[in-house]
CSV table of C-alpha atoms in Angstrom, one decimal:
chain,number,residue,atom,x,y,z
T,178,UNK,CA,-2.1,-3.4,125.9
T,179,UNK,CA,-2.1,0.3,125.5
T,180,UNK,CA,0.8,-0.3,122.9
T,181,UNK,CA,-0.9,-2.8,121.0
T,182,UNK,CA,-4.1,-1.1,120.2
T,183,UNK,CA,-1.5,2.1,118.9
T,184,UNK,CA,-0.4,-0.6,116.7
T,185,UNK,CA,-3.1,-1.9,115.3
T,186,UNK,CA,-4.7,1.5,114.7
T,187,UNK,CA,-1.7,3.0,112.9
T,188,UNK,CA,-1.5,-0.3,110.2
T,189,UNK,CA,-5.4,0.6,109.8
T,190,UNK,CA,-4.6,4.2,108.7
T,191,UNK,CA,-2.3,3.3,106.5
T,192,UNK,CA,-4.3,0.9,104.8
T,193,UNK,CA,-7.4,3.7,104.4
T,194,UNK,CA,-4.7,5.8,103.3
T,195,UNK,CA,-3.7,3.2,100.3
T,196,UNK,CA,-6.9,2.3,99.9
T,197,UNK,CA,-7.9,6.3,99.2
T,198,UNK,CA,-4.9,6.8,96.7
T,199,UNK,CA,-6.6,4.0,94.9
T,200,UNK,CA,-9.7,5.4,94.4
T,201,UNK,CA,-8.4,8.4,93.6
T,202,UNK,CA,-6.2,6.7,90.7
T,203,UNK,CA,-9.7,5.1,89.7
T,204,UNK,CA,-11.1,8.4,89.4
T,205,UNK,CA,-8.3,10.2,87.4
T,206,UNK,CA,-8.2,7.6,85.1
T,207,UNK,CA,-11.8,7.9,84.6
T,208,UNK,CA,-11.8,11.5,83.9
T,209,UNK,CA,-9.3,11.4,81.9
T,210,UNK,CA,-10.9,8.7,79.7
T,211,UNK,CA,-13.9,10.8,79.7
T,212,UNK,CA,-12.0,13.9,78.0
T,213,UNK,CA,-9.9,11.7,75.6
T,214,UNK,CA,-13.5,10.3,74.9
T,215,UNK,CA,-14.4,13.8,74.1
T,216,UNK,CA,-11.8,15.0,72.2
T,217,UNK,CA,-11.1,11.8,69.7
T,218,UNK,CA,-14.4,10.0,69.5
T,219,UNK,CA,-13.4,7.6,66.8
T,220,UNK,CA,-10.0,7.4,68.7
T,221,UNK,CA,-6.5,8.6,69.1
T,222,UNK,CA,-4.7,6.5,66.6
T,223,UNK,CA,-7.8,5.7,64.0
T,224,UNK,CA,-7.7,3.0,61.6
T,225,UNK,CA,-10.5,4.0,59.6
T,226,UNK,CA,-10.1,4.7,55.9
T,227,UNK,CA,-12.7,7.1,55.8
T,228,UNK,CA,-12.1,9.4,58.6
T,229,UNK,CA,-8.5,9.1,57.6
T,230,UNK,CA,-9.7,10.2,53.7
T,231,UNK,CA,-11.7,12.4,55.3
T,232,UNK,CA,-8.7,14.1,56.9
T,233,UNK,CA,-6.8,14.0,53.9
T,234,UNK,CA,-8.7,15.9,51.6
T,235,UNK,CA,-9.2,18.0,54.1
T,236,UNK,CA,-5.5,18.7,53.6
T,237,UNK,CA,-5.6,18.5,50.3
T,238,UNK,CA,-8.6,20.8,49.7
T,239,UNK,CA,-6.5,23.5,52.5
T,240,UNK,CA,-3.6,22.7,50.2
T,241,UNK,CA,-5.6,23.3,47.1
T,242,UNK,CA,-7.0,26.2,48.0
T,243,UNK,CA,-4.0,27.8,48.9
T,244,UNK,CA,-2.5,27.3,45.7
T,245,UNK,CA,-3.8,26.4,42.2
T,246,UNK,CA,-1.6,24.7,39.2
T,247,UNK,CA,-0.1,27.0,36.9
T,248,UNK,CA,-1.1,26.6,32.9
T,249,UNK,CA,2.5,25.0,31.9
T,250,UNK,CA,1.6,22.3,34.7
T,251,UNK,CA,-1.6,21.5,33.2
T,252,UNK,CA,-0.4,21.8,29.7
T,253,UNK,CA,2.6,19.2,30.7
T,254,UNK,CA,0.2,16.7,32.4
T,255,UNK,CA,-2.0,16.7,28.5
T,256,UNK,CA,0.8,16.3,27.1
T,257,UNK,CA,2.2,13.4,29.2
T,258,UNK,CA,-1.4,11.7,28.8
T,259,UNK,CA,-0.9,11.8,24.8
T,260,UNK,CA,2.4,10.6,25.0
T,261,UNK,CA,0.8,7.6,26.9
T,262,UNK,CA,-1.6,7.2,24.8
T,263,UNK,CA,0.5,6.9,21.5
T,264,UNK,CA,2.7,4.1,23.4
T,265,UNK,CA,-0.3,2.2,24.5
T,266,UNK,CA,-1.1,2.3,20.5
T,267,UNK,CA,2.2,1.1,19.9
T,268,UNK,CA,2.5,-1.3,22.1
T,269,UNK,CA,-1.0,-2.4,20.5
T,270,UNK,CA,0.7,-2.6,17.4
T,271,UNK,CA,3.4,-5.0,19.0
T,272,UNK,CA,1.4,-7.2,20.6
T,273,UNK,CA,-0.2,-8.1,16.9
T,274,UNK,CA,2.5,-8.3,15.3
T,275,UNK,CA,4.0,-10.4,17.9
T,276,UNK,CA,0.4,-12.5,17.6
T,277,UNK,CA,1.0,-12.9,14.1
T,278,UNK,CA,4.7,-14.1,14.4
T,279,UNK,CA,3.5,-16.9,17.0
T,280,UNK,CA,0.9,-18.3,14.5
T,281,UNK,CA,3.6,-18.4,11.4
T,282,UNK,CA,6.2,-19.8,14.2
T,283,UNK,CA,3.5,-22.5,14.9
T,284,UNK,CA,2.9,-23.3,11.4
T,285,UNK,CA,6.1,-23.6,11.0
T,286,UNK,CA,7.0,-25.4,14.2
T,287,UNK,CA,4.1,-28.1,12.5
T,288,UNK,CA,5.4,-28.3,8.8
T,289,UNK,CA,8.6,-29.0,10.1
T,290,UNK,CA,7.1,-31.7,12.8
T,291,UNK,CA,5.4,-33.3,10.0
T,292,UNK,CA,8.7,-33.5,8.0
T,293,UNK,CA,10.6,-34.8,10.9
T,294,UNK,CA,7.3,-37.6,11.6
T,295,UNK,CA,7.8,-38.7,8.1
T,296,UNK,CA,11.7,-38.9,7.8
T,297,UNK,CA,12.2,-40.2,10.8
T,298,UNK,CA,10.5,-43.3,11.0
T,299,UNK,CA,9.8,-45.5,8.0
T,300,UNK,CA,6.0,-45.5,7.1
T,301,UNK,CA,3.7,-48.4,5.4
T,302,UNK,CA,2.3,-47.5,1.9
T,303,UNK,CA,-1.2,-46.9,2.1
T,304,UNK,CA,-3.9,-48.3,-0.1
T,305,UNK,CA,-3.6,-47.8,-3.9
T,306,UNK,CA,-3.4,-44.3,-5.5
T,307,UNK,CA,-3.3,-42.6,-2.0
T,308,UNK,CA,0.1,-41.8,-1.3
T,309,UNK,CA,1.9,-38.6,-1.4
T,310,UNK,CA,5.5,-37.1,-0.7
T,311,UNK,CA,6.4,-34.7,1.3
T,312,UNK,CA,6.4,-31.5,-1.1
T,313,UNK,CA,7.1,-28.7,0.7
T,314,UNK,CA,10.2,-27.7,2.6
T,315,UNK,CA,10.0,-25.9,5.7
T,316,UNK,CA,11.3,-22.5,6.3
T,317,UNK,CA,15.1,-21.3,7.4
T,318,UNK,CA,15.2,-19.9,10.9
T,319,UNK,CA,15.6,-16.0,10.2
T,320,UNK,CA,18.7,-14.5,11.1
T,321,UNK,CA,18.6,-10.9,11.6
T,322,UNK,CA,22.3,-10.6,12.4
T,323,UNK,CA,23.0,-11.1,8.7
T,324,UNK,CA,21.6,-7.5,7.8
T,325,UNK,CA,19.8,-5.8,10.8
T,326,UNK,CA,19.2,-2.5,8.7
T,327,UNK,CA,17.4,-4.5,6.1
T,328,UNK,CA,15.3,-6.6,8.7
T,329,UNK,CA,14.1,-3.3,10.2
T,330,UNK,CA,12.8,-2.4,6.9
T,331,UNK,CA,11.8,-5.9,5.8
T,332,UNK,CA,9.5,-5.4,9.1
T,333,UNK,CA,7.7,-2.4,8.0
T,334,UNK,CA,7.3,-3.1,4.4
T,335,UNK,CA,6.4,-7.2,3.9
T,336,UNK,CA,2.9,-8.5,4.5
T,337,UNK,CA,2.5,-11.7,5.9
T,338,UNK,CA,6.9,-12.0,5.7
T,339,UNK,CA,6.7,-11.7,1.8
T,340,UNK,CA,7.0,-9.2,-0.9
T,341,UNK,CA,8.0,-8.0,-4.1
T,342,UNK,CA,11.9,-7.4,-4.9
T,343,UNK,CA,13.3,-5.3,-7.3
T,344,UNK,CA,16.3,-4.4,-8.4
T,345,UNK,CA,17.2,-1.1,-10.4
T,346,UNK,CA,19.6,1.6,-11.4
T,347,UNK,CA,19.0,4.7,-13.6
T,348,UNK,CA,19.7,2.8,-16.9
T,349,UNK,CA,16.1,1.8,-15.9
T,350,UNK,CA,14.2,4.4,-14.7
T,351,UNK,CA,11.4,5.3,-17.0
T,352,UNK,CA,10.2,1.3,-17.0
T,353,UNK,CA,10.7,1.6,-13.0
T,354,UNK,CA,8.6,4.7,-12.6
T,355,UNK,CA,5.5,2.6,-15.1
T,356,UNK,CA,6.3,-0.7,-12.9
T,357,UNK,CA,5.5,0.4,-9.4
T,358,UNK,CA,2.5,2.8,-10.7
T,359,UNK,CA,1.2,-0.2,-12.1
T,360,UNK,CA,1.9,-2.1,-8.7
T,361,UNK,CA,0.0,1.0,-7.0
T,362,UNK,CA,-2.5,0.9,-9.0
T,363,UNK,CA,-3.4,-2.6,-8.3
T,364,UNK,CA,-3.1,-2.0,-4.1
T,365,UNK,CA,0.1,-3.5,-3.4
T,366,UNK,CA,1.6,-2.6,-0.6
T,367,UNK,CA,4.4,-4.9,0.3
T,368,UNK,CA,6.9,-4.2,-2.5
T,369,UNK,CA,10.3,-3.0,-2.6
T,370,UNK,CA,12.7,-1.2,-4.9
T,371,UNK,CA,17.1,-2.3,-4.5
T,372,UNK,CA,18.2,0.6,-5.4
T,373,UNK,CA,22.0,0.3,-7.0
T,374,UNK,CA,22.6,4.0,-7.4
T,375,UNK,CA,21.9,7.4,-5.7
T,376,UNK,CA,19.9,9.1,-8.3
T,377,UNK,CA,17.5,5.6,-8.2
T,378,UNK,CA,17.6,6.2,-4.3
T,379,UNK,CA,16.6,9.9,-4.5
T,380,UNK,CA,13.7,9.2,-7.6
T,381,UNK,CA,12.1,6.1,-5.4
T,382,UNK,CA,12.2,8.6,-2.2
T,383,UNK,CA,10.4,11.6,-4.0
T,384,UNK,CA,7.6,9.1,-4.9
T,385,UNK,CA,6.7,7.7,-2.3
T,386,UNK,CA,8.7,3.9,-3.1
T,387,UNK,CA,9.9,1.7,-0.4
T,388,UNK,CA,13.5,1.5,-1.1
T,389,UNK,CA,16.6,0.0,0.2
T,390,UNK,CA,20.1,1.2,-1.1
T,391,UNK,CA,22.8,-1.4,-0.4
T,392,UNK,CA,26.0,-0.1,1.5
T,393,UNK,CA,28.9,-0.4,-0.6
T,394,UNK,CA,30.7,-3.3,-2.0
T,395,UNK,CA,33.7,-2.9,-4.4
T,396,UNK,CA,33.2,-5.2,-7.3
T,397,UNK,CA,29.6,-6.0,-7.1
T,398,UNK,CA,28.6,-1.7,-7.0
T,399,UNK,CA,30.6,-0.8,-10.3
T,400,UNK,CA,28.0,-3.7,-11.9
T,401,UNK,CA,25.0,-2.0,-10.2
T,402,UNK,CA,26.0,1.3,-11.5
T,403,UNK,CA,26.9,0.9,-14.9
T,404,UNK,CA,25.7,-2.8,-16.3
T,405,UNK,CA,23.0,-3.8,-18.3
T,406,UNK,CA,20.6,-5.8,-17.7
T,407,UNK,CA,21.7,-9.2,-18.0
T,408,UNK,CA,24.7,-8.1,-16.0
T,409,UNK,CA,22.1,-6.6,-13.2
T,410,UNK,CA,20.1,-9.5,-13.7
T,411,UNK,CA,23.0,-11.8,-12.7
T,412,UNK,CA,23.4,-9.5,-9.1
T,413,UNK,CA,20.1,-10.3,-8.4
T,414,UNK,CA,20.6,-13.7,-7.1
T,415,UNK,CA,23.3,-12.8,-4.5
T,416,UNK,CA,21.2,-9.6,-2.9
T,417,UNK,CA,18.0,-11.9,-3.1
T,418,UNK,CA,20.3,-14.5,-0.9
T,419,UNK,CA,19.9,-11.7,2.8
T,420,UNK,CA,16.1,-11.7,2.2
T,421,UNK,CA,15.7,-15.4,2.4
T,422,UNK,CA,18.5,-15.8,5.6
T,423,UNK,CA,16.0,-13.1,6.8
T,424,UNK,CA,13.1,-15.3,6.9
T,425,UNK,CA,11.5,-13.4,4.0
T,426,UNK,CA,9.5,-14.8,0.8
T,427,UNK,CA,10.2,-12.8,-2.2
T,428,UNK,CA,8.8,-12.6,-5.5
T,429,UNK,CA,11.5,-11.5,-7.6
T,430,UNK,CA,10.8,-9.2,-10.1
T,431,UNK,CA,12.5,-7.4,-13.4
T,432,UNK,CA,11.2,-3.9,-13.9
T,433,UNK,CA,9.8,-5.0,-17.1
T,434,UNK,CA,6.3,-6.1,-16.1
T,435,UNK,CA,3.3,-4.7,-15.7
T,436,UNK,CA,1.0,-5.7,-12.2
T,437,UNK,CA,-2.8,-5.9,-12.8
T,438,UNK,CA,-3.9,-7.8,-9.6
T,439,UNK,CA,-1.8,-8.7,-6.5
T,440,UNK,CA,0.3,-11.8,-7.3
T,441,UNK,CA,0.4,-12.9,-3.5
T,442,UNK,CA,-3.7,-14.0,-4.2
T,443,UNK,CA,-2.3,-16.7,-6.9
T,444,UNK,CA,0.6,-18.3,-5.6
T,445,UNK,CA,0.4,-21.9,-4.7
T,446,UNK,CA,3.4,-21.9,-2.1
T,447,UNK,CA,4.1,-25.5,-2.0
T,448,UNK,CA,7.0,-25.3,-3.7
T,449,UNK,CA,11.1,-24.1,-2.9
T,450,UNK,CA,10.6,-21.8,-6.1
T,451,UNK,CA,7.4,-21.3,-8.4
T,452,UNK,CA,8.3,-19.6,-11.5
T,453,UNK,CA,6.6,-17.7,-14.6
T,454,UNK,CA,7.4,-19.9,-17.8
T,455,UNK,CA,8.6,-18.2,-21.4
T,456,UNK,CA,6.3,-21.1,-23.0
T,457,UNK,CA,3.7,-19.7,-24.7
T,458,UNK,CA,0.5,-22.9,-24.8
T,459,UNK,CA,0.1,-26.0,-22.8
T,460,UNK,CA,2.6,-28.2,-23.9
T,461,UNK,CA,5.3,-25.4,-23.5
T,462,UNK,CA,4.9,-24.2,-20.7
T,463,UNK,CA,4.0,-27.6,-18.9
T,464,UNK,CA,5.7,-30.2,-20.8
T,465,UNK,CA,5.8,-32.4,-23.2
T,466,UNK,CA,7.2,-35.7,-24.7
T,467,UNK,CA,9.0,-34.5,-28.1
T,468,UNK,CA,10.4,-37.4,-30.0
T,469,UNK,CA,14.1,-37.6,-31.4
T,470,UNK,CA,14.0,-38.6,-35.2
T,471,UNK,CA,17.4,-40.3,-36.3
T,472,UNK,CA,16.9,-42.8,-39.7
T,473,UNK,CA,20.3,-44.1,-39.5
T,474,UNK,CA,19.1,-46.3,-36.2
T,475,UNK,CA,16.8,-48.2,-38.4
T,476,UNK,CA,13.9,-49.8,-35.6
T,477,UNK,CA,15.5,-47.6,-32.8
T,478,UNK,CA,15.3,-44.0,-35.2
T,479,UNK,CA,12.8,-43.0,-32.6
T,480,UNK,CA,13.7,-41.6,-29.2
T,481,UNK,CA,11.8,-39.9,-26.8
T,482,UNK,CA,12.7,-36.6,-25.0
T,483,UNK,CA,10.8,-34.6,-22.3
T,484,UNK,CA,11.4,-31.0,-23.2
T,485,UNK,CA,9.8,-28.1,-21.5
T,486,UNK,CA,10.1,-24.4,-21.7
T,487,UNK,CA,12.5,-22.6,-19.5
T,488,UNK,CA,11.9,-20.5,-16.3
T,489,UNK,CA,12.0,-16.6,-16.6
T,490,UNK,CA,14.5,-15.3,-14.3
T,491,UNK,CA,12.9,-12.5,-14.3
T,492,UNK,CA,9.8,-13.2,-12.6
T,493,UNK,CA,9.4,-16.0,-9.9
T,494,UNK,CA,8.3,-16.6,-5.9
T,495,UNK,CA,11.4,-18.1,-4.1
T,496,UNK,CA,10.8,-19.0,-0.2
T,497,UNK,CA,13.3,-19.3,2.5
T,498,UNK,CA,14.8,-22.7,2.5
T,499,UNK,CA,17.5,-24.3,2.4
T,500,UNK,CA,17.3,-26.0,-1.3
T,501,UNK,CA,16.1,-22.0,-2.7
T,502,UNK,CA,19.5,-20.7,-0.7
T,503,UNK,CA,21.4,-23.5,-2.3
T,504,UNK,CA,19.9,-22.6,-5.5
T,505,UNK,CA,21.3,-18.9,-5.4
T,506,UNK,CA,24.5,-20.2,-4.3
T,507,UNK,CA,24.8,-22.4,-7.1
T,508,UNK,CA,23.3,-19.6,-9.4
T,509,UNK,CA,25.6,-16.4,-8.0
T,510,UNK,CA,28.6,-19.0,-8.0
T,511,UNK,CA,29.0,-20.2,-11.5
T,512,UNK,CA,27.9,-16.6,-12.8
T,513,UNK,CA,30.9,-15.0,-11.2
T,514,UNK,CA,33.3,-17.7,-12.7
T,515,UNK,CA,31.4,-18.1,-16.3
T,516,UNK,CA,30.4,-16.0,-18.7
T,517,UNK,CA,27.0,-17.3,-18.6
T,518,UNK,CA,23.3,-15.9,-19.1
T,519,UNK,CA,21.8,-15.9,-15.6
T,520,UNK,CA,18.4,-17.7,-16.9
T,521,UNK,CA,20.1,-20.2,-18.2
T,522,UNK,CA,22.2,-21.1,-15.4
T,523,UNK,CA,19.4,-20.7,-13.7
T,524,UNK,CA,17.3,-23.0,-14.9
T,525,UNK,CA,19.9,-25.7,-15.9
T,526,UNK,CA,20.5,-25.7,-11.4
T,527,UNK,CA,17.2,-26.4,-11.1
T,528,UNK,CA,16.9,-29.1,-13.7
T,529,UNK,CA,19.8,-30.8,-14.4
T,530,UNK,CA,19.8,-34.0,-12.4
T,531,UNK,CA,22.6,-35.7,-10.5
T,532,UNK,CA,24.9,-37.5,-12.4
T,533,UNK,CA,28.4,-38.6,-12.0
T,534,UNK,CA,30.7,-36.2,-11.1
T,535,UNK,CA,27.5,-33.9,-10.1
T,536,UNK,CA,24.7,-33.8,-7.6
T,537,UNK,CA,22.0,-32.2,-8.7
T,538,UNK,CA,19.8,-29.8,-6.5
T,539,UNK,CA,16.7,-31.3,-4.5
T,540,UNK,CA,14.3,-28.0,-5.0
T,541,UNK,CA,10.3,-28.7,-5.7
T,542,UNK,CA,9.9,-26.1,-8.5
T,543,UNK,CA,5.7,-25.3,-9.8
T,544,UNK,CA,5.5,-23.8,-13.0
T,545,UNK,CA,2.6,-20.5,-13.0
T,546,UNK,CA,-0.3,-20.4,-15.1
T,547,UNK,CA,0.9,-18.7,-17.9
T,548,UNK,CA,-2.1,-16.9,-18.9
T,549,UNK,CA,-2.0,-15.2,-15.3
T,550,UNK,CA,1.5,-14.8,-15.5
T,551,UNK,CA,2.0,-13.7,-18.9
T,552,UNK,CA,4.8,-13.1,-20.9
T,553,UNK,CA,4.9,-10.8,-24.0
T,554,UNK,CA,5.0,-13.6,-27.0
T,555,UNK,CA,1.8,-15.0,-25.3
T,556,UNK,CA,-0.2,-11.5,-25.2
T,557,UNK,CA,1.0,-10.3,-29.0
T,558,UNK,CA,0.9,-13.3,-31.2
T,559,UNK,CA,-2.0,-15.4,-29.3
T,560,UNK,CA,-4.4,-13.1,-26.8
T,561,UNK,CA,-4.7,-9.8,-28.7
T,562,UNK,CA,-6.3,-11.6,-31.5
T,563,UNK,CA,-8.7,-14.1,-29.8
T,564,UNK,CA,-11.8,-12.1,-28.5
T,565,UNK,CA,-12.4,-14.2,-25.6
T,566,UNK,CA,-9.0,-14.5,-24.2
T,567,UNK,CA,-8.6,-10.5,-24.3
T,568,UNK,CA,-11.2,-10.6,-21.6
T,569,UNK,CA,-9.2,-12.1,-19.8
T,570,UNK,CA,-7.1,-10.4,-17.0
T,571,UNK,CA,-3.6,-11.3,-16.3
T,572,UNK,CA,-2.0,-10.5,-12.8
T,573,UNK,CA,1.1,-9.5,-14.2
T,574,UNK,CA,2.2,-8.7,-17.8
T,575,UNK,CA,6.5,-9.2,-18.6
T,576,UNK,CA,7.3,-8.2,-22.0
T,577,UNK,CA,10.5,-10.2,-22.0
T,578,UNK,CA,10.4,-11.3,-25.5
T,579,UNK,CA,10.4,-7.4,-27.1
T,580,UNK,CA,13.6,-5.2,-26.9
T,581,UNK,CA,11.0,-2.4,-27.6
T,582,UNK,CA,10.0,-2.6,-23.5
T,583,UNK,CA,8.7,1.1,-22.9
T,584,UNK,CA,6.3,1.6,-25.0
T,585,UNK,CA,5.1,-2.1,-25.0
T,586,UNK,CA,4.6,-1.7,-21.4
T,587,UNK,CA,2.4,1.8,-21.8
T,588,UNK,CA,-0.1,0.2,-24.3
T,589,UNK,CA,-0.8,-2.9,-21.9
T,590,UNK,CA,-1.6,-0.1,-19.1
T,591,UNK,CA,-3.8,1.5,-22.1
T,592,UNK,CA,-5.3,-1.7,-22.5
T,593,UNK,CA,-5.9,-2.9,-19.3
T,594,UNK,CA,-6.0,-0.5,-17.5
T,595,UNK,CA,-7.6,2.4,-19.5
T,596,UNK,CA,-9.7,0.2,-21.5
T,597,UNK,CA,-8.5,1.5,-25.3
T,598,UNK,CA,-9.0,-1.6,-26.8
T,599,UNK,CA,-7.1,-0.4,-30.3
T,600,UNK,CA,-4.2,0.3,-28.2
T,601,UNK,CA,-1.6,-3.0,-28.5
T,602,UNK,CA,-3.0,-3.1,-32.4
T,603,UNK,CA,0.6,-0.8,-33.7
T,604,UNK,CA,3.1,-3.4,-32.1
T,605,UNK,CA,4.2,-6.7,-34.5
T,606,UNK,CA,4.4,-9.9,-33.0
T,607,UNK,CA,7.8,-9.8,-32.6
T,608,UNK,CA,10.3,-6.9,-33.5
T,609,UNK,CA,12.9,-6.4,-36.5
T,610,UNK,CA,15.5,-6.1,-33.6
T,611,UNK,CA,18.5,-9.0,-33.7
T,612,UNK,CA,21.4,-9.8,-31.5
C-alpha cells in the first residue's frame, strides 16, 4: 500500500510540474507580445501604404539631405523634358496627318465601292432625264517604292495630296523667278519646282522654293539641260508619270504663267484630266458644230463637223488614275519615237476615238473656264479693251500665244497686281515674230 501511494504522488508532481512549464510558456509569450506590441504598434511586417510612404520619404528626405543634385543634373533633366515635349508635338503632327489620310482612304474606299456597285451588277434606268454615268475614276493605290525620296518631299510640300508641278532649267530662269513670286504672292503653298540642272537647284534653294532635282538619267538629263522648250515640254509627261504612281494630283504647269488666286479653289475634280483651253470665246473653247462646205456634192455639199479648240499642255490638273497614267504613257511614248509637238499628241490621245486598228483612251477630260484660266490671245485682243471684263480677275494668266513671254508676264503683275491700269496698253495683239 505504502508503494502505491509513492506512486500516485510522484505521477501528481510531475503533472504540477508540466502543468507549471505551461503557464510559464503562457506568460513568456505574453510578455513578449507585450514588447513587440510596444516596439511595432502598427506591426512587424506592415502593409500600410502610408506608414510605408511615411518611411520612405523619410529615406529619401535623409537621402536628400545628404546630398543635393548638381546643376548639369538639373540642366539634363530640362533638357530631357523639352526633348519630350517636341516629340509629343510631333507625334501630334502624326496623328493628323494620319487622321487626314483615313478620311481620303475612306473617300476613296467609297468612290471606288460605288464604281464596283454600278459595274458589277446591271442596274434599271430610272425615270426620264435622271440618269447619270459614272464620271469619275477612282484613284491609283500610291506606291512609294517607285521614288521614296520624292514621297518624302511630296509629304511635306502637297496640301490635301495635290500641288503645282513645274519643270525648269536655266534657259528659264528669269520667267521662273516672276512665276513662283507670283504664286507667293497669291498664298500658295503646295507648289513645286523639277529642277533639271544645278544652277536651277542652287537659285530655287537661295529663295526659299520647294525643289526637287531628279537623280541622273543618261538620255533624258542632256534634254533637261540643254533643250528648249518644246523639247522640256515633252519630258514633262514622263517625270509627271512618279507623282501620280505616288498617289499625288498635280497641276501641271509651264513657267509661263502668272498666279493671281490659288487654282486648287476652282477646280472641278470630276474628271481624269481638266485642262486650260487655247480657245479664246464660247464656242472655242467649248465646242461647236462647224459645217463642211463642198459644192461638188450637190444636196449632200453640207457636212457637219464638231471642232473644238485644243488643250494647253502647258497648264492642266491631271489626278492619279489609271486612264491619266495611260495617258502619259501614250503621250511620253509616241514623243520619244516621233518627232511630234507634245500638245498635239497630247491632245489627239485624249480625243482621237477608237477605230480599227486603234483603241482609243477612256479618260473623262473638263475643259476650264477660260476667263479664269486665261490664256494670252484672250487677255490682249478681247479683255484689255472691254471695261467690264478688265475687272475681272483671272486665277492664272499663260501667255502661250506671245514669244515676247518676259515682259508680257511683268505688265500683267503691273496690272493686276500693282493696279497700273496703262500698263498692258504697249503690247500688240499678237507679235511680228514668225516661225
Amino acid at each position: 500500500m505504502a508503494v502505491r501511494r509513492d506512486g500516485s504522488l510522484m505521477r501528481d508532481k510531475a503533472q504540477s510540474f508540466r502543468g507549471s512549464r505551461i503557464v510559464i510558456a503562457i506568460v513568456v509569450g505574453v510578455l513578449l507580445g507585450c514588447v513587440f506590441a510596444l516596439l511595432y504598434p502598427h506591426g512587424f511586417l506592415s502593409s500600410d501604404p502610408l506608414v510605408q510612404n511615411r518611411r520612405i520619404g523619410n529615406s529619401d528626405l535623409q537621402s536628400s539631405s545628404s546630398q543635393c543634385e548638381p546643376p548639369e543634373r538639373i540642366n539634363m533633366l530640362r533638357f530631357d523634358i523639352g526633348a519630350l515635349s517636341d516629340k509629343n508635338a510631333e507625334l501630334k503632327k502624326q496623328i493628323q496627318d494620319l487622321t487626314e489620310k483615313l478620311r481620303l482612304a475612306e473617300q476613296g474606299k467609297d468612290h471606288a465601292n460605288e464604281q464596283f456597285s454600278v459595274l458589277s451588277k446591271p442596274h434599271k434606268a430610272g425615270p426620264f432625264g435622271t440618269v447619270k454615268g459614272l464620271r469619275t475614276n477612282p484613284t491609283v493605290s500610291p506606291d512609294e517604292s517607285v521614288n521614296p525620296r520624292l514621297a518624302k518631299i511630296l509629304e511635306e510640300v502637297a496640301v490635301h495630296r495635290e500641288l503645282i508641278v513645274a519643270l525648269a532649267n536655266s534657259h528659264v530662269k528669269p520667267m521662273l523667278e516672276v512665276w513662283f513670286t507670283s504664286i507667293k504672292k497669291a498664298g500658295i503653298a503646295n507648289y513645286l519646282v523639277v529642277a533639271l540642272d544645278n544652277q536651277i537647284e542652287e537659285f530655287c534653294k537661295a529663295n526659299g522654293v520647294p525643289v526637287y532635282r531628279r537623280d541622273p538619267d543618261e538620255g533624258v538629263d542632256s534634254i533637261a539641260k540643254t533643250g528648249g522648250n518644246h523639247a522640256v515640254s515633252g519630258l514633262k509627261f514622263r517625270i509627271l508619270r512618279e507623282f501620280l504612281q505616288l498617289g499625288y494630283g498635280v497641276l501641271l504647269s509651264d513657267v509661263d504663267i502668272v498666279y493671281l488666286q490659288n487654282p486648287f479653289n476652282h477646280l472641278y475634280r470630276d474628271s481624269d484630266v481638266e485642262s486650260m483651253t487655247d480657245g479664246h470665246n464660247n464656242m472655242t473653247a467649248y465646242g461647236y458644230n462647224d459645217v463642211f462646205d463642198e459644192p461638188s456634192m450637190g444636196w449632200a455639199r453640207y457636212a457637219h463637223t464638231m471642232r473644238i479648240w485644243v488643250y494647253n499642255s502647258g497648264f492642266f490638273y491631271i489626278r492619279p488614275t489609271l486612264p491619266a497614267i495611260e495617258l502619259l504613257d501614250r503621250v511620253a511614248g509616241r514623243l520619244s519615237r516621233e518627232k511630234a509637238w507634245d500638245q498635239a499628241v497630247f491632245n489627239e490621245e485624249l480625243y482621237f476615238p477608237s477605230h480599227p486598228g486603234y483603241d482609243g483612251l477612256h479618260a473623262a477630260k473638263r475643259t476650264m473656264d477660260f476667263y479664269l484660266f486665261m490664256n494670252s490671245k484672250v487677255l490682249f485682243k478681247t479683255v484689255r479693251k472691254d471695261a467690264n471684263l478688265k475687272k475681272l480677275k483671272p486665277v492664272i494668266l499663260h501667255v502661250n500665244y506671245h514669244p515676247d513671254k518676259l515682259p508680257r508676264m511683268k505688265a500683267i503683275v503691273e496690272f493686276y497686281v500693282n493696279g497700273k491700269q496703262d500698263a498692258l496698253e504697249p503690247f500688240p495683239d499678237g507679235s511680228d515674230w514668225q516661225s
